[in-house]
């Protein structure tokens, strides 16, 4: 076992349960979760030191993580894919699975994740800083939208669509519009109004209020 692997296996782990797997399939040797975690930890360590994303080269990340550059490229296609996985590690993990008992319960679970993410944004200077930097880097921001944000949006659409199919919402309900009605208030509270309260029952209140309006309109 080489020195880099030894360091990887001894590295402090921060893996968050439910973190999305790295977005680019591994090539060559089988993946080593410990090595991947060491690389992600290396990026986080540099970010905590105040190094901007634009100055994080693969060479510098490899040196910090104690691995070779080829080890990183076997797991990620480049910095954009790696940084997306780093942000996914720092963020509040999404629900691993939904209850499936009803559309309402699933929507509450999805909105609760958004609420908790909002709390993380308020308490994690690192996450807030990294996301702010990502917005100035179009390729990275687009990759984040594609690999993290879009799947969450599709999950909400799927839940609402199932609710229409199961009769929990009236037939003919505009699925995309309804999904925006559920997520919009939570996004407003967590993103646009950083001073707004995020009460523990906020997800349930939003879902029940929107459901009542959608059902009454038909």
PDB file of N, CA and C in Angstrom, residues 91-99 103-121 152 156 182-183 185-187 189-190 197-208:
ATOM      1  N   UNK A  91     -23.298  20.063   2.556  1.00  0.00           N
ATOM      2  CA  UNK A  91     -24.720  20.373   2.714  1.00  0.00           C
ATOM      3  C   UNK A  91     -25.435  19.348   3.590  1.00  0.00           C
ATOM      4  N   UNK A  92     -26.591  19.778   4.086  1.00  0.00           N
ATOM      5  CA  UNK A  92     -27.495  18.853   4.771  1.00  0.00           C
ATOM      6  C   UNK A  92     -27.909  17.771   3.786  1.00  0.00           C
ATOM      7  N   UNK A  93     -27.734  16.480   4.135  1.00  0.00           N
ATOM      8  CA  UNK A  93     -28.058  15.423   3.173  1.00  0.00           C
ATOM      9  C   UNK A  93     -29.547  15.377   2.855  1.00  0.00           C
ATOM     10  N   UNK A  94     -29.850  15.033   1.608  1.00  0.00           N
ATOM     11  CA  UNK A  94     -31.243  14.888   1.205  1.00  0.00           C
ATOM     12  C   UNK A  94     -31.831  13.619   1.781  1.00  0.00           C
ATOM     13  N   UNK A  95     -33.161  13.520   1.774  1.00  0.00           N
ATOM     14  CA  UNK A  95     -33.794  12.303   2.286  1.00  0.00           C
ATOM     15  C   UNK A  95     -33.380  11.092   1.473  1.00  0.00           C
ATOM     16  N   UNK A  96     -32.906  10.056   2.148  1.00  0.00           N
ATOM     17  CA  UNK A  96     -32.449   8.855   1.446  1.00  0.00           C
ATOM     18  C   UNK A  96     -33.595   8.190   0.709  1.00  0.00           C
ATOM     19  N   UNK A  97     -34.759   8.205   1.316  1.00  0.00           N
ATOM     20  CA  UNK A  97     -35.947   7.676   0.649  1.00  0.00           C
ATOM     21  C   UNK A  97     -37.170   8.370   1.238  1.00  0.00           C
ATOM     22  N   UNK A  98     -38.242   8.360   0.487  1.00  0.00           N
ATOM     23  CA  UNK A  98     -39.466   9.030   0.912  1.00  0.00           C
ATOM     24  C   UNK A  98     -40.438   8.009   1.485  1.00  0.00           C
ATOM     25  N   UNK A  99     -41.304   8.424   2.418  1.00  0.00           N
ATOM     26  CA  UNK A  99     -42.230   7.478   3.047  1.00  0.00           C
ATOM     27  C   UNK A  99     -43.105   6.750   2.036  1.00  0.00           C
ATOM     28  N   UNK A 103     -48.787  11.657  -0.904  1.00  0.00           N
ATOM     29  CA  UNK A 103     -48.115  12.800  -1.499  1.00  0.00           C
ATOM     30  C   UNK A 103     -47.778  13.824  -0.422  1.00  0.00           C
ATOM     31  N   UNK A 104     -48.713  14.057   0.484  1.00  0.00           N
ATOM     32  CA  UNK A 104     -48.471  15.046   1.529  1.00  0.00           C
ATOM     33  C   UNK A 104     -47.238  14.703   2.353  1.00  0.00           C
ATOM     34  N   UNK A 105     -47.137  13.454   2.805  1.00  0.00           N
ATOM     35  CA  UNK A 105     -46.006  13.060   3.637  1.00  0.00           C
ATOM     36  C   UNK A 105     -44.688  13.223   2.892  1.00  0.00           C
ATOM     37  N   UNK A 106     -44.681  12.862   1.610  1.00  0.00           N
ATOM     38  CA  UNK A 106     -43.455  12.985   0.831  1.00  0.00           C
ATOM     39  C   UNK A 106     -43.080  14.445   0.619  1.00  0.00           C
ATOM     40  N   UNK A 107     -44.067  15.288   0.376  1.00  0.00           N
ATOM     41  CA  UNK A 107     -43.783  16.707   0.205  1.00  0.00           C
ATOM     42  C   UNK A 107     -43.253  17.325   1.492  1.00  0.00           C
ATOM     43  N   UNK A 108     -43.822  16.935   2.612  1.00  0.00           N
ATOM     44  CA  UNK A 108     -43.326  17.435   3.894  1.00  0.00           C
ATOM     45  C   UNK A 108     -41.868  17.034   4.080  1.00  0.00           C
ATOM     46  N   UNK A 109     -41.535  15.800   3.730  1.00  0.00           N
ATOM     47  CA  UNK A 109     -40.149  15.335   3.865  1.00  0.00           C
ATOM     48  C   UNK A 109     -39.214  16.152   2.966  1.00  0.00           C
ATOM     49  N   UNK A 110     -39.627  16.413   1.735  1.00  0.00           N
ATOM     50  CA  UNK A 110     -38.789  17.178   0.815  1.00  0.00           C
ATOM     51  C   UNK A 110     -38.620  18.624   1.284  1.00  0.00           C
ATOM     52  N   UNK A 111     -39.691  19.238   1.754  1.00  0.00           N
ATOM     53  CA  UNK A 111     -39.590  20.619   2.216  1.00  0.00           C
ATOM     54  C   UNK A 111     -38.824  20.721   3.530  1.00  0.00           C
ATOM     55  N   UNK A 112     -38.924  19.686   4.353  1.00  0.00           N
ATOM     56  CA  UNK A 112     -38.153  19.683   5.589  1.00  0.00           C
ATOM     57  C   UNK A 112     -36.660  19.659   5.280  1.00  0.00           C
ATOM     58  N   UNK A 113     -36.291  18.919   4.230  1.00  0.00           N
ATOM     59  CA  UNK A 113     -34.881  18.932   3.816  1.00  0.00           C
ATOM     60  C   UNK A 113     -34.461  20.339   3.407  1.00  0.00           C
ATOM     61  N   UNK A 114     -35.322  21.041   2.676  1.00  0.00           N
ATOM     62  CA  UNK A 114     -35.011  22.408   2.279  1.00  0.00           C
ATOM     63  C   UNK A 114     -34.871  23.322   3.499  1.00  0.00           C
ATOM     64  N   UNK A 115     -35.741  23.119   4.480  1.00  0.00           N
ATOM     65  CA  UNK A 115     -35.665  23.944   5.698  1.00  0.00           C
ATOM     66  C   UNK A 115     -34.345  23.706   6.432  1.00  0.00           C
ATOM     67  N   UNK A 116     -33.968  22.437   6.556  1.00  0.00           N
ATOM     68  CA  UNK A 116     -32.728  22.111   7.261  1.00  0.00           C
ATOM     69  C   UNK A 116     -31.514  22.620   6.479  1.00  0.00           C
ATOM     70  N   UNK A 117     -31.600  22.568   5.168  1.00  0.00           N
ATOM     71  CA  UNK A 117     -30.511  23.112   4.363  1.00  0.00           C
ATOM     72  C   UNK A 117     -30.401  24.619   4.600  1.00  0.00           C
ATOM     73  N   UNK A 118     -31.559  25.290   4.717  1.00  0.00           N
ATOM     74  CA  UNK A 118     -31.539  26.716   5.003  1.00  0.00           C
ATOM     75  C   UNK A 118     -30.878  27.018   6.337  1.00  0.00           C
ATOM     76  N   UNK A 119     -31.151  26.185   7.332  1.00  0.00           N
ATOM     77  CA  UNK A 119     -30.502  26.360   8.627  1.00  0.00           C
ATOM     78  C   UNK A 119     -28.996  26.156   8.502  1.00  0.00           C
ATOM     79  N   UNK A 120     -28.598  25.170   7.706  1.00  0.00           N
ATOM     80  CA  UNK A 120     -27.167  24.922   7.503  1.00  0.00           C
ATOM     81  C   UNK A 120     -26.501  26.115   6.830  1.00  0.00           C
ATOM     82  N   UNK A 121     -27.206  26.701   5.862  1.00  0.00           N
ATOM     83  CA  UNK A 121     -26.655  27.862   5.175  1.00  0.00           C
ATOM     84  C   UNK A 121     -26.418  29.011   6.155  1.00  0.00           C
ATOM     85  N   UNK A 152     -33.309  17.170  -7.333  1.00  0.00           N
ATOM     86  CA  UNK A 152     -34.243  17.527  -6.266  1.00  0.00           C
ATOM     87  C   UNK A 152     -35.546  18.060  -6.848  1.00  0.00           C
ATOM     88  N   UNK A 156     -39.516  16.408  -6.606  1.00  0.00           N
ATOM     89  CA  UNK A 156     -40.752  17.091  -6.224  1.00  0.00           C
ATOM     90  C   UNK A 156     -41.819  16.918  -7.297  1.00  0.00           C
ATOM     91  N   UNK A 182     -45.426  24.643  -3.915  1.00  0.00           N
ATOM     92  CA  UNK A 182     -44.971  24.004  -2.670  1.00  0.00           C
ATOM     93  C   UNK A 182     -43.577  24.482  -2.278  1.00  0.00           C
ATOM     94  N   UNK A 183     -42.671  24.515  -3.232  1.00  0.00           N
ATOM     95  CA  UNK A 183     -41.279  24.827  -2.904  1.00  0.00           C
ATOM     96  C   UNK A 183     -41.000  26.323  -2.799  1.00  0.00           C
ATOM     97  N   UNK A 185     -42.462  29.022  -1.294  1.00  0.00           N
ATOM     98  CA  UNK A 185     -42.401  29.677   0.023  1.00  0.00           C
ATOM     99  C   UNK A 185     -41.171  29.275   0.839  1.00  0.00           C
ATOM    100  N   UNK A 186     -40.777  27.994   0.743  1.00  0.00           N
ATOM    101  CA  UNK A 186     -39.606  27.562   1.500  1.00  0.00           C
ATOM    102  C   UNK A 186     -38.328  28.167   0.924  1.00  0.00           C
ATOM    103  N   UNK A 187     -38.251  28.260  -0.399  1.00  0.00           N
ATOM    104  CA  UNK A 187     -37.084  28.897  -1.017  1.00  0.00           C
ATOM    105  C   UNK A 187     -37.016  30.375  -0.627  1.00  0.00           C
ATOM    106  N   UNK A 189     -38.076  31.727   2.133  1.00  0.00           N
ATOM    107  CA  UNK A 189     -37.635  31.830   3.528  1.00  0.00           C
ATOM    108  C   UNK A 189     -36.148  31.480   3.689  1.00  0.00           C
ATOM    109  N   UNK A 190     -35.675  30.493   2.926  1.00  0.00           N
ATOM    110  CA  UNK A 190     -34.311  30.006   3.155  1.00  0.00           C
ATOM    111  C   UNK A 190     -33.265  30.738   2.329  1.00  0.00           C
ATOM    112  N   UNK A 197     -37.876  33.462  10.165  1.00  0.00           N
ATOM    113  CA  UNK A 197     -37.841  32.271  11.017  1.00  0.00           C
ATOM    114  C   UNK A 197     -38.092  30.997  10.224  1.00  0.00           C
ATOM    115  N   UNK A 198     -37.429  29.928  10.636  1.00  0.00           N
ATOM    116  CA  UNK A 198     -37.612  28.616  10.010  1.00  0.00           C
ATOM    117  C   UNK A 198     -38.111  27.651  11.081  1.00  0.00           C
ATOM    118  N   UNK A 199     -39.370  27.815  11.438  1.00  0.00           N
ATOM    119  CA  UNK A 199     -39.962  27.016  12.512  1.00  0.00           C
ATOM    120  C   UNK A 199     -39.986  25.544  12.142  1.00  0.00           C
ATOM    121  N   UNK A 200     -39.988  24.694  13.162  1.00  0.00           N
ATOM    122  CA  UNK A 200     -39.944  23.257  12.929  1.00  0.00           C
ATOM    123  C   UNK A 200     -41.159  22.749  12.158  1.00  0.00           C
ATOM    124  N   UNK A 201     -42.285  23.429  12.277  1.00  0.00           N
ATOM    125  CA  UNK A 201     -43.496  22.974  11.591  1.00  0.00           C
ATOM    126  C   UNK A 201     -43.709  23.691  10.260  1.00  0.00           C
ATOM    127  N   UNK A 202     -42.710  24.410   9.775  1.00  0.00           N
ATOM    128  CA  UNK A 202     -42.890  25.213   8.573  1.00  0.00           C
ATOM    129  C   UNK A 202     -43.219  24.356   7.361  1.00  0.00           C
ATOM    130  N   UNK A 203     -42.549  23.221   7.191  1.00  0.00           N
ATOM    131  CA  UNK A 203     -42.811  22.365   6.033  1.00  0.00           C
ATOM    132  C   UNK A 203     -44.268  21.894   6.025  1.00  0.00           C
ATOM    133  N   UNK A 204     -44.775  21.462   7.162  1.00  0.00           N
ATOM    134  CA  UNK A 204     -46.158  20.990   7.234  1.00  0.00           C
ATOM    135  C   UNK A 204     -47.141  22.122   6.950  1.00  0.00           C
ATOM    136  N   UNK A 205     -46.866  23.301   7.477  1.00  0.00           N
ATOM    137  CA  UNK A 205     -47.776  24.428   7.266  1.00  0.00           C
ATOM    138  C   UNK A 205     -47.833  24.814   5.794  1.00  0.00           C
ATOM    139  N   UNK A 206     -46.690  24.822   5.126  1.00  0.00           N
ATOM    140  CA  UNK A 206     -46.671  25.177   3.705  1.00  0.00           C
ATOM    141  C   UNK A 206     -47.444  24.144   2.897  1.00  0.00           C
ATOM    142  N   UNK A 207     -47.131  22.866   3.116  1.00  0.00           N
ATOM    143  CA  UNK A 207     -47.776  21.811   2.339  1.00  0.00           C
ATOM    144  C   UNK A 207     -49.288  21.829   2.544  1.00  0.00           C
ATOM    145  N   UNK A 208     -49.735  21.922   3.776  1.00  0.00           N
ATOM    146  CA  UNK A 208     -51.175  21.879   4.050  1.00  0.00           C
ATOM    147  C   UNK A 208     -51.888  23.099   3.474  1.00  0.00           C
TER     148      UNK A 208
END
